[in-house]
């Protein structure tokens, strides 16, 4: 139903030459409001994002291994009943903030989300996140590329810290609203081979006023290898008083 609604909306927009001629610059404004009816907010935003040219980087590309693709499909399947939600990923933090997406302010144009700083596909951080609201759990499918090397053939500890921080941080963000990582403690248990796929699995354990306590494990797909474990504390809001 949702898909049919979108296709219908696009067809109507494309076919409505009169309104396009009358107001070519308001394709995002008035006409889109008409189509809001009957379309869920999320799918509407997804549909809208194509006009704002926001590229979602958490979608499969040719660098993804079969293991990454299989895992991604498995999580997409688990999204169907609403248990899990796919989290889109843009290359600027500001585009994740509702109401600020697609903002063209000069200064913001120059910034990039650290994990999306490499343009070539597959060389750096390839990842996709899924959120489970009832478990307050954020899982990140992560395939480290060749430019994240630390020890020969293995991921740099800083890159592991970065993906853990982002996963834990996104989890805190979704659960508690605006949040900053105040503390992150990582134990590295076994090196992560470059090009392999691991699961970064984080959850909120406790919330005490502004303090959000999180834990995280990085494991191989089969769960047999523990690569890293971490605990973190995020502080929600208040930091921008
Ligand atoms: C959806 C997709 C989106 C995708 C979007 C992408 C997501 C990316 C996420 C990236 C996440 C990051 O990298 S964040 C960037 C890295 N982090 C930072 O730069 C944070 C730098 N630090 C700070 O700005 C500040 O220290 C804060 C905000 C963390 C805390 O300052 P504050 O707000 O003034 O709080 P403060 O009064 O000091 O402390 C409040 C209480 O917390 C405790 N507390 C404070 N700091 C700590 C600490 N490090 N460890 C333990 N406890 C602490 C205090 O003891 C106190 O407890 P009590 O006395 O009340 O009991």
PDB file of C-alpha atoms and ligand atoms in Angstrom:
ATOM      1  CA  UNK A   1       0.000   0.000   0.000  1.00  0.00           C
ATOM      2  CA  UNK A   2       2.771   2.392   0.995  1.00  0.00           C
ATOM      3  CA  UNK A   3       4.675   1.680  -2.195  1.00  0.00           C
ATOM      4  CA  UNK A   4       1.610   2.114  -4.372  1.00  0.00           C
ATOM      5  CA  UNK A   5       0.910   5.403  -2.630  1.00  0.00           C
ATOM      6  CA  UNK A   6       4.380   6.683  -3.423  1.00  0.00           C
ATOM      7  CA  UNK A   7       4.281   5.591  -7.048  1.00  0.00           C
ATOM      8  CA  UNK A   8       0.910   7.263  -7.388  1.00  0.00           C
ATOM      9  CA  UNK A   9       2.195  10.454  -5.827  1.00  0.00           C
ATOM     10  CA  UNK A  10       5.200  10.555  -8.149  1.00  0.00           C
ATOM     11  CA  UNK A  11       3.061   9.844 -11.196  1.00  0.00           C
ATOM     12  CA  UNK A  12       0.650  12.592 -10.217  1.00  0.00           C
ATOM     13  CA  UNK A  13       3.480  15.028  -9.645  1.00  0.00           C
ATOM     14  CA  UNK A  14       5.066  14.192 -12.992  1.00  0.00           C
ATOM     15  CA  UNK A  15       1.744  14.346 -14.820  1.00  0.00           C
ATOM     16  CA  UNK A  16       0.576  17.588 -13.314  1.00  0.00           C
ATOM     17  CA  UNK A  17       2.252  19.786 -15.930  1.00  0.00           C
ATOM     18  CA  UNK A  18       0.062  22.771 -15.133  1.00  0.00           C
ATOM     19  CA  UNK A  19       1.268  23.155 -11.561  1.00  0.00           C
ATOM     20  CA  UNK A  20       4.867  22.427 -12.580  1.00  0.00           C
ATOM     21  CA  UNK A  21       4.741  25.219 -15.144  1.00  0.00           C
ATOM     22  CA  UNK A  22       3.052  27.597 -12.765  1.00  0.00           C
ATOM     23  CA  UNK A  23       5.497  27.033  -9.926  1.00  0.00           C
ATOM     24  CA  UNK A  24       8.582  25.125 -11.048  1.00  0.00           C
ATOM     25  CA  UNK A  25      10.445  25.861  -7.832  1.00  0.00           C
ATOM     26  CA  UNK A  26       7.745  24.711  -5.476  1.00  0.00           C
ATOM     27  CA  UNK A  27       7.805  21.049  -6.398  1.00  0.00           C
ATOM     28  CA  UNK A  28       8.901  20.561  -2.785  1.00  0.00           C
ATOM     29  CA  UNK A  29       6.320  22.937  -1.377  1.00  0.00           C
ATOM     30  CA  UNK A  30       2.638  23.110  -2.140  1.00  0.00           C
ATOM     31  CA  UNK A  31       2.156  20.071  -4.415  1.00  0.00           C
ATOM     32  CA  UNK A  32       3.963  17.723  -1.999  1.00  0.00           C
ATOM     33  CA  UNK A  33       1.647  18.770   0.815  1.00  0.00           C
ATOM     34  CA  UNK A  34      -1.292  17.396  -1.128  1.00  0.00           C
ATOM     35  CA  UNK A  35       0.350  13.969  -1.232  1.00  0.00           C
ATOM     36  CA  UNK A  36       1.033  13.889   2.511  1.00  0.00           C
ATOM     37  CA  UNK A  37      -2.420  12.425   2.996  1.00  0.00           C
ATOM     38  CA  UNK A  38      -2.240   8.655   3.230  1.00  0.00           C
ATOM     39  CA  UNK A  39       1.553   8.445   3.186  1.00  0.00           C
ATOM     40  CA  UNK A  40       3.422   7.704   6.407  1.00  0.00           C
ATOM     41  CA  UNK A  41       5.813  10.432   7.549  1.00  0.00           C
ATOM     42  CA  UNK A  42       8.882   8.243   7.169  1.00  0.00           C
ATOM     43  CA  UNK A  43       8.168   7.151   3.611  1.00  0.00           C
ATOM     44  CA  UNK A  44       7.235  10.718   2.763  1.00  0.00           C
ATOM     45  CA  UNK A  45      10.594  11.921   4.051  1.00  0.00           C
ATOM     46  CA  UNK A  46      12.375   9.199   2.114  1.00  0.00           C
ATOM     47  CA  UNK A  47      10.507  10.245  -0.992  1.00  0.00           C
ATOM     48  CA  UNK A  48      11.229  13.908  -0.293  1.00  0.00           C
ATOM     49  CA  UNK A  49      14.928  13.259   0.272  1.00  0.00           C
ATOM     50  CA  UNK A  50      15.503  12.412  -3.399  1.00  0.00           C
ATOM     51  CA  UNK A  51      14.612  15.976  -4.306  1.00  0.00           C
ATOM     52  CA  UNK A  52      17.043  17.299  -1.728  1.00  0.00           C
ATOM     53  CA  UNK A  53      19.672  14.973  -3.197  1.00  0.00           C
ATOM     54  CA  UNK A  54      20.485  13.368   0.121  1.00  0.00           C
ATOM     55  CA  UNK A  55      22.304  10.170  -0.585  1.00  0.00           C
ATOM     56  CA  UNK A  56      21.621   7.371   1.861  1.00  0.00           C
ATOM     57  CA  UNK A  57      24.953   5.619   2.416  1.00  0.00           C
ATOM     58  CA  UNK A  58      23.504   2.728   4.403  1.00  0.00           C
ATOM     59  CA  UNK A  59      22.254   1.066   1.239  1.00  0.00           C
ATOM     60  CA  UNK A  60      24.023  -1.827  -0.510  1.00  0.00           C
ATOM     61  CA  UNK A  61      26.796  -0.964  -2.964  1.00  0.00           C
ATOM     62  CA  UNK A  62      29.108  -3.111  -5.088  1.00  0.00           C
ATOM     63  CA  UNK A  63      31.778  -3.193  -2.370  1.00  0.00           C
ATOM     64  CA  UNK A  64      29.537  -5.084   0.041  1.00  0.00           C
ATOM     65  CA  UNK A  65      30.552  -8.715   0.453  1.00  0.00           C
ATOM     66  CA  UNK A  66      28.059 -11.561   0.244  1.00  0.00           C
ATOM     67  CA  UNK A  67      28.205 -11.819   4.038  1.00  0.00           C
ATOM     68  CA  UNK A  68      27.315  -8.138   4.399  1.00  0.00           C
ATOM     69  CA  UNK A  69      24.466  -8.478   1.868  1.00  0.00           C
ATOM     70  CA  UNK A  70      23.050 -11.571   3.578  1.00  0.00           C
ATOM     71  CA  UNK A  71      23.092  -9.915   6.972  1.00  0.00           C
ATOM     72  CA  UNK A  72      21.537  -6.743   5.574  1.00  0.00           C
ATOM     73  CA  UNK A  73      18.719  -8.784   3.972  1.00  0.00           C
ATOM     74  CA  UNK A  74      18.161 -10.617   7.247  1.00  0.00           C
ATOM     75  CA  UNK A  75      17.724  -7.333   9.131  1.00  0.00           C
ATOM     76  CA  UNK A  76      15.501  -5.848   6.407  1.00  0.00           C
ATOM     77  CA  UNK A  77      13.294  -8.918   6.796  1.00  0.00           C
ATOM     78  CA  UNK A  78      13.090  -8.255  10.550  1.00  0.00           C
ATOM     79  CA  UNK A  79      12.005  -4.666   9.800  1.00  0.00           C
ATOM     80  CA  UNK A  80       8.831  -5.871   8.102  1.00  0.00           C
ATOM     81  CA  UNK A  81       6.857  -6.387  11.323  1.00  0.00           C
ATOM     82  CA  UNK A  82       8.293  -3.237  12.903  1.00  0.00           C
ATOM     83  CA  UNK A  83      10.529  -5.056  15.414  1.00  0.00           C
ATOM     84  CA  UNK A  84      13.563  -3.404  13.843  1.00  0.00           C
ATOM     85  CA  UNK A  85      13.946  -0.105  12.060  1.00  0.00           C
ATOM     86  CA  UNK A  86      16.514   0.670   9.388  1.00  0.00           C
ATOM     87  CA  UNK A  87      18.424   3.866  10.162  1.00  0.00           C
ATOM     88  CA  UNK A  88      19.352   5.890   7.069  1.00  0.00           C
ATOM     89  CA  UNK A  89      22.864   7.352   6.921  1.00  0.00           C
ATOM     90  CA  UNK A  90      23.855  10.647   5.333  1.00  0.00           C
ATOM     91  CA  UNK A  91      27.357  12.059   5.035  1.00  0.00           C
ATOM     92  CA  UNK A  92      26.674  15.064   7.248  1.00  0.00           C
ATOM     93  CA  UNK A  93      25.451  14.886  10.834  1.00  0.00           C
ATOM     94  CA  UNK A  94      23.107  17.826  10.292  1.00  0.00           C
ATOM     95  CA  UNK A  95      21.106  15.870   7.722  1.00  0.00           C
ATOM     96  CA  UNK A  96      20.064  13.445  10.474  1.00  0.00           C
ATOM     97  CA  UNK A  97      18.424  16.229  12.450  1.00  0.00           C
ATOM     98  CA  UNK A  98      14.723  16.625  11.619  1.00  0.00           C
ATOM     99  CA  UNK A  99      14.049  20.003  10.038  1.00  0.00           C
ATOM    100  CA  UNK A 100      17.713  20.612   9.238  1.00  0.00           C
ATOM    101  CA  UNK A 101      18.092  18.033   6.452  1.00  0.00           C
ATOM    102  CA  UNK A 102      19.393  19.340   3.155  1.00  0.00           C
ATOM    103  CA  UNK A 103      20.417  22.622   4.724  1.00  0.00           C
ATOM    104  CA  UNK A 104      22.820  24.442   2.424  1.00  0.00           C
ATOM    105  CA  UNK A 105      24.534  26.794   4.806  1.00  0.00           C
ATOM    106  CA  UNK A 106      28.093  27.478   3.663  1.00  0.00           C
ATOM    107  CA  UNK A 107      29.876  26.258   6.772  1.00  0.00           C
ATOM    108  CA  UNK A 108      27.878  23.059   6.933  1.00  0.00           C
ATOM    109  CA  UNK A 109      28.685  22.260   3.320  1.00  0.00           C
ATOM    110  CA  UNK A 110      32.337  21.842   4.261  1.00  0.00           C
ATOM    111  CA  UNK A 111      31.714  19.351   7.042  1.00  0.00           C
ATOM    112  CA  UNK A 112      31.436  15.598   6.781  1.00  0.00           C
ATOM    113  CA  UNK A 113      30.447  12.929   9.232  1.00  0.00           C
ATOM    114  CA  UNK A 114      33.796  11.307  10.040  1.00  0.00           C
ATOM    115  CA  UNK A 115      32.674   7.790   9.132  1.00  0.00           C
ATOM    116  CA  UNK A 116      31.460   9.010   5.730  1.00  0.00           C
ATOM    117  CA  UNK A 117      34.585  11.010   4.895  1.00  0.00           C
ATOM    118  CA  UNK A 118      35.939   8.685   2.186  1.00  0.00           C
ATOM    119  CA  UNK A 119      34.329   8.990  -1.220  1.00  0.00           C
ATOM    120  CA  UNK A 120      35.349   5.667  -2.753  1.00  0.00           C
ATOM    121  CA  UNK A 121      33.033   2.802  -1.905  1.00  0.00           C
ATOM    122  CA  UNK A 122      34.427   0.032   0.242  1.00  0.00           C
ATOM    123  CA  UNK A 123      37.767   1.579   1.259  1.00  0.00           C
ATOM    124  CA  UNK A 124      36.691   2.910   4.645  1.00  0.00           C
ATOM    125  CA  UNK A 125      33.664   2.393   6.832  1.00  0.00           C
ATOM    126  CA  UNK A 126      30.886   0.438   5.128  1.00  0.00           C
ATOM    127  CA  UNK A 127      28.075   0.164   7.638  1.00  0.00           C
ATOM    128  CA  UNK A 128      24.328   0.079   8.124  1.00  0.00           C
ATOM    129  CA  UNK A 129      22.456   0.458  11.399  1.00  0.00           C
ATOM    130  CA  UNK A 130      19.217  -1.051  12.619  1.00  0.00           C
ATOM    131  CA  UNK A 131      17.360  -0.052  15.767  1.00  0.00           C
ATOM    132  CA  UNK A 132      15.162  -2.210  17.983  1.00  0.00           C
ATOM    133  CA  UNK A 133      12.943   0.173  19.997  1.00  0.00           C
ATOM    134  CA  UNK A 134      11.634  -2.336  22.557  1.00  0.00           C
ATOM    135  CA  UNK A 135      15.165  -3.514  23.409  1.00  0.00           C
ATOM    136  CA  UNK A 136      16.659  -0.007  23.104  1.00  0.00           C
ATOM    137  CA  UNK A 137      19.263  -1.684  20.989  1.00  0.00           C
ATOM    138  CA  UNK A 138      21.236  -0.419  17.998  1.00  0.00           C
ATOM    139  CA  UNK A 139      22.992  -2.952  15.808  1.00  0.00           C
ATOM    140  CA  UNK A 140      25.529  -1.887  13.210  1.00  0.00           C
ATOM    141  CA  UNK A 141      26.621  -4.129  10.340  1.00  0.00           C
ATOM    142  CA  UNK A 142      30.228  -3.128   9.738  1.00  0.00           C
ATOM    143  CA  UNK A 143      32.620  -4.039   6.929  1.00  0.00           C
ATOM    144  CA  UNK A 144      36.004  -2.328   7.479  1.00  0.00           C
ATOM    145  CA  UNK A 145      37.838  -1.495   4.253  1.00  0.00           C
ATOM    146  CA  UNK A 146      41.575  -1.493   3.399  1.00  0.00           C
ATOM    147  CA  UNK A 147      42.150   2.159   4.436  1.00  0.00           C
ATOM    148  CA  UNK A 148      41.254   1.383   8.051  1.00  0.00           C
ATOM    149  CA  UNK A 149      44.357  -0.693   8.542  1.00  0.00           C
ATOM    150  CA  UNK A 150      46.119  -0.833  11.874  1.00  0.00           C
ATOM    151  CA  UNK A 151      48.134  -4.015  12.301  1.00  0.00           C
ATOM    152  CA  UNK A 152      48.803  -5.563   8.845  1.00  0.00           C
ATOM    153  CA  UNK A 153      45.502  -6.904   7.515  1.00  0.00           C
ATOM    154  CA  UNK A 154      43.462  -5.823  10.511  1.00  0.00           C
ATOM    155  CA  UNK A 155      41.336  -2.833  11.496  1.00  0.00           C
ATOM    156  CA  UNK A 156      42.950   0.059  13.378  1.00  0.00           C
ATOM    157  CA  UNK A 157      41.815   0.261  17.002  1.00  0.00           C
ATOM    158  CA  UNK A 158      40.773   3.861  16.418  1.00  0.00           C
ATOM    159  CA  UNK A 159      38.482   2.826  13.585  1.00  0.00           C
ATOM    160  CA  UNK A 160      36.913   0.217  15.861  1.00  0.00           C
ATOM    161  CA  UNK A 161      36.487   2.897  18.521  1.00  0.00           C
ATOM    162  CA  UNK A 162      34.890   5.192  15.924  1.00  0.00           C
ATOM    163  CA  UNK A 163      32.302   2.654  14.803  1.00  0.00           C
ATOM    164  CA  UNK A 164      31.553   1.742  18.431  1.00  0.00           C
ATOM    165  CA  UNK A 165      31.208   5.435  19.374  1.00  0.00           C
ATOM    166  CA  UNK A 166      28.891   6.053  16.431  1.00  0.00           C
ATOM    167  CA  UNK A 167      26.720   3.033  17.176  1.00  0.00           C
ATOM    168  CA  UNK A 168      26.520   3.751  20.901  1.00  0.00           C
ATOM    169  CA  UNK A 169      26.046   7.465  20.168  1.00  0.00           C
ATOM    170  CA  UNK A 170      23.246   6.820  17.676  1.00  0.00           C
ATOM    171  CA  UNK A 171      21.588   4.469  20.165  1.00  0.00           C
ATOM    172  CA  UNK A 172      21.705   7.174  22.867  1.00  0.00           C
ATOM    173  CA  UNK A 173      20.463   9.736  20.365  1.00  0.00           C
ATOM    174  CA  UNK A 174      17.469   7.695  19.310  1.00  0.00           C
ATOM    175  CA  UNK A 175      16.583   6.737  22.895  1.00  0.00           C
ATOM    176  CA  UNK A 176      17.316   9.972  24.773  1.00  0.00           C
ATOM    177  CA  UNK A 177      17.405  12.714  22.178  1.00  0.00           C
ATOM    178  CA  UNK A 178      20.464  14.936  21.751  1.00  0.00           C
ATOM    179  CA  UNK A 179      23.409  13.303  23.483  1.00  0.00           C
ATOM    180  CA  UNK A 180      27.202  13.474  23.640  1.00  0.00           C
ATOM    181  CA  UNK A 181      29.596  10.655  24.477  1.00  0.00           C
ATOM    182  CA  UNK A 182      31.176  11.544  27.820  1.00  0.00           C
ATOM    183  CA  UNK A 183      32.926   8.251  28.414  1.00  0.00           C
ATOM    184  CA  UNK A 184      33.822   5.220  26.331  1.00  0.00           C
ATOM    185  CA  UNK A 185      35.824   2.257  27.598  1.00  0.00           C
ATOM    186  CA  UNK A 186      36.866  -0.422  25.129  1.00  0.00           C
ATOM    187  CA  UNK A 187      38.491  -3.808  25.598  1.00  0.00           C
ATOM    188  CA  UNK A 188      39.944  -5.178  22.368  1.00  0.00           C
ATOM    189  CA  UNK A 189      39.623  -8.973  22.467  1.00  0.00           C
ATOM    190  CA  UNK A 190      40.606 -10.126  18.997  1.00  0.00           C
ATOM    191  CA  UNK A 191      41.684  -8.272  15.824  1.00  0.00           C
ATOM    192  CA  UNK A 192      39.092  -7.564  13.111  1.00  0.00           C
ATOM    193  CA  UNK A 193      40.239  -8.719   9.649  1.00  0.00           C
ATOM    194  CA  UNK A 194      39.902  -5.995   6.975  1.00  0.00           C
ATOM    195  CA  UNK A 195      37.085  -6.892   4.582  1.00  0.00           C
ATOM    196  CA  UNK A 196      35.333  -9.094   7.118  1.00  0.00           C
ATOM    197  CA  UNK A 197      31.861  -8.308   8.442  1.00  0.00           C
ATOM    198  CA  UNK A 198      31.159  -7.817  12.114  1.00  0.00           C
ATOM    199  CA  UNK A 199      28.136  -6.909  14.208  1.00  0.00           C
ATOM    200  CA  UNK A 200      28.416  -3.935  16.523  1.00  0.00           C
ATOM    201  CA  UNK A 201      25.648  -4.576  19.020  1.00  0.00           C
ATOM    202  CA  UNK A 202      24.840  -1.839  21.526  1.00  0.00           C
ATOM    203  CA  UNK A 203      22.059  -1.218  23.987  1.00  0.00           C
ATOM    204  CA  UNK A 204      20.970   1.242  26.604  1.00  0.00           C
ATOM    205  CA  UNK A 205      21.299  -0.437  30.015  1.00  0.00           C
ATOM    206  CA  UNK A 206      20.153   2.379  32.236  1.00  0.00           C
ATOM    207  CA  UNK A 207      19.077   6.003  32.142  1.00  0.00           C
ATOM    208  CA  UNK A 208      19.594   8.210  35.197  1.00  0.00           C
ATOM    209  CA  UNK A 209      18.337  11.693  34.481  1.00  0.00           C
ATOM    210  CA  UNK A 210      20.753  12.983  31.822  1.00  0.00           C
ATOM    211  CA  UNK A 211      23.114  10.010  32.084  1.00  0.00           C
ATOM    212  CA  UNK A 212      22.649   7.246  29.545  1.00  0.00           C
ATOM    213  CA  UNK A 213      24.600   4.057  30.306  1.00  0.00           C
ATOM    214  CA  UNK A 214      25.313   1.837  27.335  1.00  0.00           C
ATOM    215  CA  UNK A 215      27.125  -1.388  26.596  1.00  0.00           C
ATOM    216  CA  UNK A 216      28.383  -2.756  23.321  1.00  0.00           C
ATOM    217  CA  UNK A 217      29.863  -5.919  21.856  1.00  0.00           C
ATOM    218  CA  UNK A 218      31.590  -6.392  18.514  1.00  0.00           C
ATOM    219  CA  UNK A 219      31.284  -9.966  17.270  1.00  0.00           C
ATOM    220  CA  UNK A 220      31.804 -11.991  14.128  1.00  0.00           C
ATOM    221  CA  UNK A 221      28.617 -12.845  12.196  1.00  0.00           C
ATOM    222  CA  UNK A 222      28.487 -16.362  13.673  1.00  0.00           C
ATOM    223  CA  UNK A 223      28.824 -14.840  17.137  1.00  0.00           C
ATOM    224  CA  UNK A 224      31.755 -17.108  17.957  1.00  0.00           C
ATOM    225  CA  UNK A 225      34.470 -14.444  17.965  1.00  0.00           C
ATOM    226  CA  UNK A 226      34.294 -11.558  20.399  1.00  0.00           C
ATOM    227  CA  UNK A 227      36.328  -8.753  18.800  1.00  0.00           C
ATOM    228  CA  UNK A 228      35.681  -6.006  21.324  1.00  0.00           C
ATOM    229  CA  UNK A 229      33.444  -5.073  24.214  1.00  0.00           C
ATOM    230  CA  UNK A 230      32.723  -1.623  25.501  1.00  0.00           C
ATOM    231  CA  UNK A 231      30.799   0.360  28.039  1.00  0.00           C
ATOM    232  CA  UNK A 232      29.890   3.960  27.578  1.00  0.00           C
ATOM    233  CA  UNK A 233      28.178   6.860  29.188  1.00  0.00           C
ATOM    234  CA  UNK A 234      26.399   9.448  27.117  1.00  0.00           C
ATOM    235  CA  UNK A 235      25.006  12.669  28.506  1.00  0.00           C
ATOM    236  CA  UNK A 236      21.694  13.680  27.051  1.00  0.00           C
ATOM    237  CA  UNK A 237      20.799  17.270  26.203  1.00  0.00           C
ATOM    238  CA  UNK A 238      21.729  19.938  28.756  1.00  0.00           C
ATOM    239  CA  UNK A 239      25.137  20.255  27.109  1.00  0.00           C
ATOM    240  CA  UNK A 240      23.702  22.947  24.887  1.00  0.00           C
ATOM    241  CA  UNK A 241      22.277  25.018  27.720  1.00  0.00           C
TER     242      UNK A 241
HETATM  243  C1  LIG B   1      20.329   8.459  14.246  1.00  0.00           C
HETATM  244  C2  LIG B   1      21.572   8.527  13.446  1.00  0.00           C
HETATM  245  C3  LIG B   1      22.229   9.721  13.821  1.00  0.00           C
HETATM  246  C4  LIG B   1      23.765   9.620  13.351  1.00  0.00           C
HETATM  247  C5  LIG B   1      24.517  10.778  13.856  1.00  0.00           C
HETATM  248  C6  LIG B   1      25.921  10.412  14.120  1.00  0.00           C
HETATM  249  C7  LIG B   1      26.162  10.066  15.545  1.00  0.00           C
HETATM  250  C8  LIG B   1      27.583  10.217  15.830  1.00  0.00           C
HETATM  251  C9  LIG B   1      27.812  10.113  17.283  1.00  0.00           C
HETATM  252  C10 LIG B   1      29.187  10.553  17.591  1.00  0.00           C
HETATM  253  C11 LIG B   1      29.330  10.709  19.082  1.00  0.00           C
HETATM  254  C12 LIG B   1      30.539  11.520  19.408  1.00  0.00           C
HETATM  255  O1  LIG B   1      31.575  11.347  18.863  1.00  0.00           O
HETATM  256  S1  LIG B   1      30.372  12.726  20.594  1.00  0.00           S
HETATM  257  C13 LIG B   1      31.898  13.558  20.516  1.00  0.00           C
HETATM  258  C14 LIG B   1      32.851  13.113  21.600  1.00  0.00           C
HETATM  259  N1  LIG B   1      32.391  13.671  22.865  1.00  0.00           N
HETATM  260  C15 LIG B   1      32.646  14.926  23.215  1.00  0.00           C
HETATM  261  O2  LIG B   1      33.273  15.690  22.533  1.00  0.00           O
HETATM  262  C16 LIG B   1      32.096  15.340  24.569  1.00  0.00           C
HETATM  263  C17 LIG B   1      33.010  16.336  25.269  1.00  0.00           C
HETATM  264  N2  LIG B   1      32.550  16.542  26.599  1.00  0.00           N
HETATM  265  C18 LIG B   1      31.535  17.423  26.885  1.00  0.00           C
HETATM  266  O3  LIG B   1      31.079  18.154  25.986  1.00  0.00           O
HETATM  267  C19 LIG B   1      31.031  17.486  28.276  1.00  0.00           C
HETATM  268  O4  LIG B   1      31.994  16.989  29.168  1.00  0.00           O
HETATM  269  C20 LIG B   1      29.719  16.714  28.447  1.00  0.00           C
HETATM  270  C21 LIG B   1      28.602  17.310  27.592  1.00  0.00           C
HETATM  271  C22 LIG B   1      29.880  15.222  28.047  1.00  0.00           C
HETATM  272  C23 LIG B   1      29.312  16.771  29.921  1.00  0.00           C
HETATM  273  O5  LIG B   1      29.322  18.087  30.332  1.00  0.00           O
HETATM  274  P1  LIG B   1      28.104  18.699  31.179  1.00  0.00           P
HETATM  275  O6  LIG B   1      26.882  18.587  30.360  1.00  0.00           O
HETATM  276  O7  LIG B   1      28.522  20.064  31.640  1.00  0.00           O
HETATM  277  O8  LIG B   1      27.944  17.713  32.389  1.00  0.00           O
HETATM  278  P2  LIG B   1      28.666  17.755  33.822  1.00  0.00           P
HETATM  279  O9  LIG B   1      27.920  18.763  34.646  1.00  0.00           O
HETATM  280  O10 LIG B   1      30.134  17.876  33.663  1.00  0.00           O
HETATM  281  O11 LIG B   1      28.345  16.299  34.354  1.00  0.00           O
HETATM  282  C24 LIG B   1      27.019  15.851  34.553  1.00  0.00           C
HETATM  283  C25 LIG B   1      27.083  14.514  35.270  1.00  0.00           C
HETATM  284  O12 LIG B   1      27.715  13.554  34.397  1.00  0.00           O
HETATM  285  C26 LIG B   1      28.931  13.074  34.988  1.00  0.00           C
HETATM  286  N3  LIG B   1      29.978  12.994  33.975  1.00  0.00           N
HETATM  287  C27 LIG B   1      30.368  13.970  33.137  1.00  0.00           C
HETATM  288  N4  LIG B   1      31.357  13.561  32.316  1.00  0.00           N
HETATM  289  C28 LIG B   1      31.610  12.281  32.659  1.00  0.00           C
HETATM  290  C29 LIG B   1      32.544  11.327  32.188  1.00  0.00           C
HETATM  291  N5  LIG B   1      33.404  11.576  31.205  1.00  0.00           N
HETATM  292  N6  LIG B   1      32.526  10.093  32.724  1.00  0.00           N
HETATM  293  C30 LIG B   1      31.666   9.801  33.730  1.00  0.00           C
HETATM  294  N7  LIG B   1      30.766  10.671  34.222  1.00  0.00           N
HETATM  295  C31 LIG B   1      30.734  11.919  33.706  1.00  0.00           C
HETATM  296  C32 LIG B   1      29.298  14.101  36.057  1.00  0.00           C
HETATM  297  O13 LIG B   1      30.053  13.511  37.082  1.00  0.00           O
HETATM  298  C33 LIG B   1      27.938  14.555  36.528  1.00  0.00           C
HETATM  299  O14 LIG B   1      27.412  13.594  37.414  1.00  0.00           O
HETATM  300  P3  LIG B   1      26.597  14.023  38.742  1.00  0.00           P
HETATM  301  O15 LIG B   1      27.532  14.841  39.577  1.00  0.00           O
HETATM  302  O16 LIG B   1      25.407  14.822  38.256  1.00  0.00           O
HETATM  303  O17 LIG B   1      26.210  12.718  39.361  1.00  0.00           O
END
